GROMACS .gro file of C-alpha atoms in nm:
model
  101
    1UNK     CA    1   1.912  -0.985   0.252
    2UNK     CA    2   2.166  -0.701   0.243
    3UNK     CA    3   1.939  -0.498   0.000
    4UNK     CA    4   1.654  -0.552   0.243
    5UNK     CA    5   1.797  -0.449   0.558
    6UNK     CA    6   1.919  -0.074   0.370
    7UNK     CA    7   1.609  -0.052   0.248
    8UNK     CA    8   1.419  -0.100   0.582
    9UNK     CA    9   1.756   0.172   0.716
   10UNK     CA   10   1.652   0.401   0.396
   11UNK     CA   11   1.227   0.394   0.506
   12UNK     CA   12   1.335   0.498   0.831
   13UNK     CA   13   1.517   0.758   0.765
   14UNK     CA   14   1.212   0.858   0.575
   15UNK     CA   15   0.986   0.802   0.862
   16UNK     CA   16   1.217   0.995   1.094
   17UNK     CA   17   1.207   1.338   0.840
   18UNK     CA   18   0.831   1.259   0.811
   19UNK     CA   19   0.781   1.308   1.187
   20UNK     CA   20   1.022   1.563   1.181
   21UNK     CA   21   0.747   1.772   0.934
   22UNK     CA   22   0.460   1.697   1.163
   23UNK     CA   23   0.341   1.930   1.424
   24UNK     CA   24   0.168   1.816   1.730
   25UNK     CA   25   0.017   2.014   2.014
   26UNK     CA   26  -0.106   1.983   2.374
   27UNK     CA   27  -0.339   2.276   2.556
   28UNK     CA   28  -0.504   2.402   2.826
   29UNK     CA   29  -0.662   2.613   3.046
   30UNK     CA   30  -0.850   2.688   2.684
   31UNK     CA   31  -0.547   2.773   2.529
   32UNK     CA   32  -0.406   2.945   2.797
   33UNK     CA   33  -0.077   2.741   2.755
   34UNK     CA   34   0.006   2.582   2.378
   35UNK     CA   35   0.286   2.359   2.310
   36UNK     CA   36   0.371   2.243   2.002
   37UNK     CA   37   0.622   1.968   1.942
   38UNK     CA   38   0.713   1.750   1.630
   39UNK     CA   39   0.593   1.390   1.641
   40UNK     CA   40   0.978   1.306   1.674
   41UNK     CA   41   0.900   1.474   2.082
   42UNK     CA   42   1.114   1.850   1.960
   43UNK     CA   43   0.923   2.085   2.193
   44UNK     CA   44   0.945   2.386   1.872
   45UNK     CA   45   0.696   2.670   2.085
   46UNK     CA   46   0.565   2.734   2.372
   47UNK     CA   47   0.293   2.990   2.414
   48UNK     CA   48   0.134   3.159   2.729
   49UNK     CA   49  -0.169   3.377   2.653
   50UNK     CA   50  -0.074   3.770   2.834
   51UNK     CA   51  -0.375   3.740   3.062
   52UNK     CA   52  -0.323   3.453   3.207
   53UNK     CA   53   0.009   3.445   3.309
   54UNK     CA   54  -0.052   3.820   3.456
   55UNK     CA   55  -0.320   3.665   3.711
   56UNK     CA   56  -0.187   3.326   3.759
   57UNK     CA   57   0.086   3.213   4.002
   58UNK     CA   58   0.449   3.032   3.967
   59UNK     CA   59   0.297   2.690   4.039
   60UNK     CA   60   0.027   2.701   3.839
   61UNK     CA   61   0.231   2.819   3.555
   62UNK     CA   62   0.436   2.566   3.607
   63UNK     CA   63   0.188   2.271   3.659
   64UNK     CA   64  -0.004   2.377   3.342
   65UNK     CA   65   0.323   2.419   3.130
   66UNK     CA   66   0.430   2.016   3.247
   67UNK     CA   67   0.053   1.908   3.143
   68UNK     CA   68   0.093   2.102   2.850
   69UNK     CA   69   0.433   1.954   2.724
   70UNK     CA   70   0.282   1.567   2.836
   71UNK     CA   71   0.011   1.641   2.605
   72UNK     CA   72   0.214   1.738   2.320
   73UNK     CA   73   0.453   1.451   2.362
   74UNK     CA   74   0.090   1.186   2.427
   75UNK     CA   75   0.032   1.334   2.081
   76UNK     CA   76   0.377   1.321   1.939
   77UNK     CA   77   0.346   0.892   2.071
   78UNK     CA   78   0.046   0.862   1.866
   79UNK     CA   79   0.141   0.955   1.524
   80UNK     CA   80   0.478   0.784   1.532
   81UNK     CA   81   0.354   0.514   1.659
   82UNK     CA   82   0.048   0.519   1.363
   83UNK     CA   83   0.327   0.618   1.107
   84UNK     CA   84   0.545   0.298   1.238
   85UNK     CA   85   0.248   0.061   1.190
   86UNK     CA   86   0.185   0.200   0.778
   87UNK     CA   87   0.531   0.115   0.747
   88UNK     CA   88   0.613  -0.156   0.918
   89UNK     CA   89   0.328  -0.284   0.732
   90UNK     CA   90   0.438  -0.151   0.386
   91UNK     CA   91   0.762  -0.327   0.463
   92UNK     CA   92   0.639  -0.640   0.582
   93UNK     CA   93   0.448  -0.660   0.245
   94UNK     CA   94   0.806  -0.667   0.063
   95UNK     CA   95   0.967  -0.932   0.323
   96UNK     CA   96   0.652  -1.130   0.262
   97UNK     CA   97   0.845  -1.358   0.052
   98UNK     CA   98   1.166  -1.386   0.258
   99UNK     CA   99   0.931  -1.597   0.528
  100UNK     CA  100   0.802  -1.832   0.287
  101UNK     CA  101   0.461  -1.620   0.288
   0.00000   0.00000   0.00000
């Protein structure tokens, strides 16, 4: 049982460094305002095209930038949560025997 449970610690570790590599990214305004996060929810960049921010206001700055960084983190939600299904599943496959299955 002992073996199982560091094993299931070991895979998520793994699925933590995984995330870690994968970039995710929420946009708008047509690019006007880019985040990009890792799937573990790092913001890692946050670009703001010249033009626009020349001709646009605090508060629309600002309002873009928070829609920006919720649709980086929607994204980041997504493929952790698709990354915790494969393994959950992979693992459940192993403990298959554990519950008599």
């Amino acid at each position: 049982m002992f073996d199982k449970l560091m094993a299931a610690q070991q895979k998520a570790d793994e699925i933590k460094k995984r995330l870690d590599a994968i970039s995710v990214f929420g946009e708008v305004e047509g690019g006007a305002i880019r985040v990009t996060a890792t799937a573990n929810k790092a913001i890692t960049a946050i670009e703001i095209n010249e033009d626009f921010y020349k001709d646009a206001d605090k508060e629309e700055v600002e309002e873009l930038l928070l829609t920006a960084i919720n649709k980086a983190l929607s994204q980041a939600d997504q493929v952790s949560a698709t990354e915790m299904q494969a393994a959950t599943k992979d693992m459940l496959g192993g403990l298959g025997g554990m519950f008599g299955g």
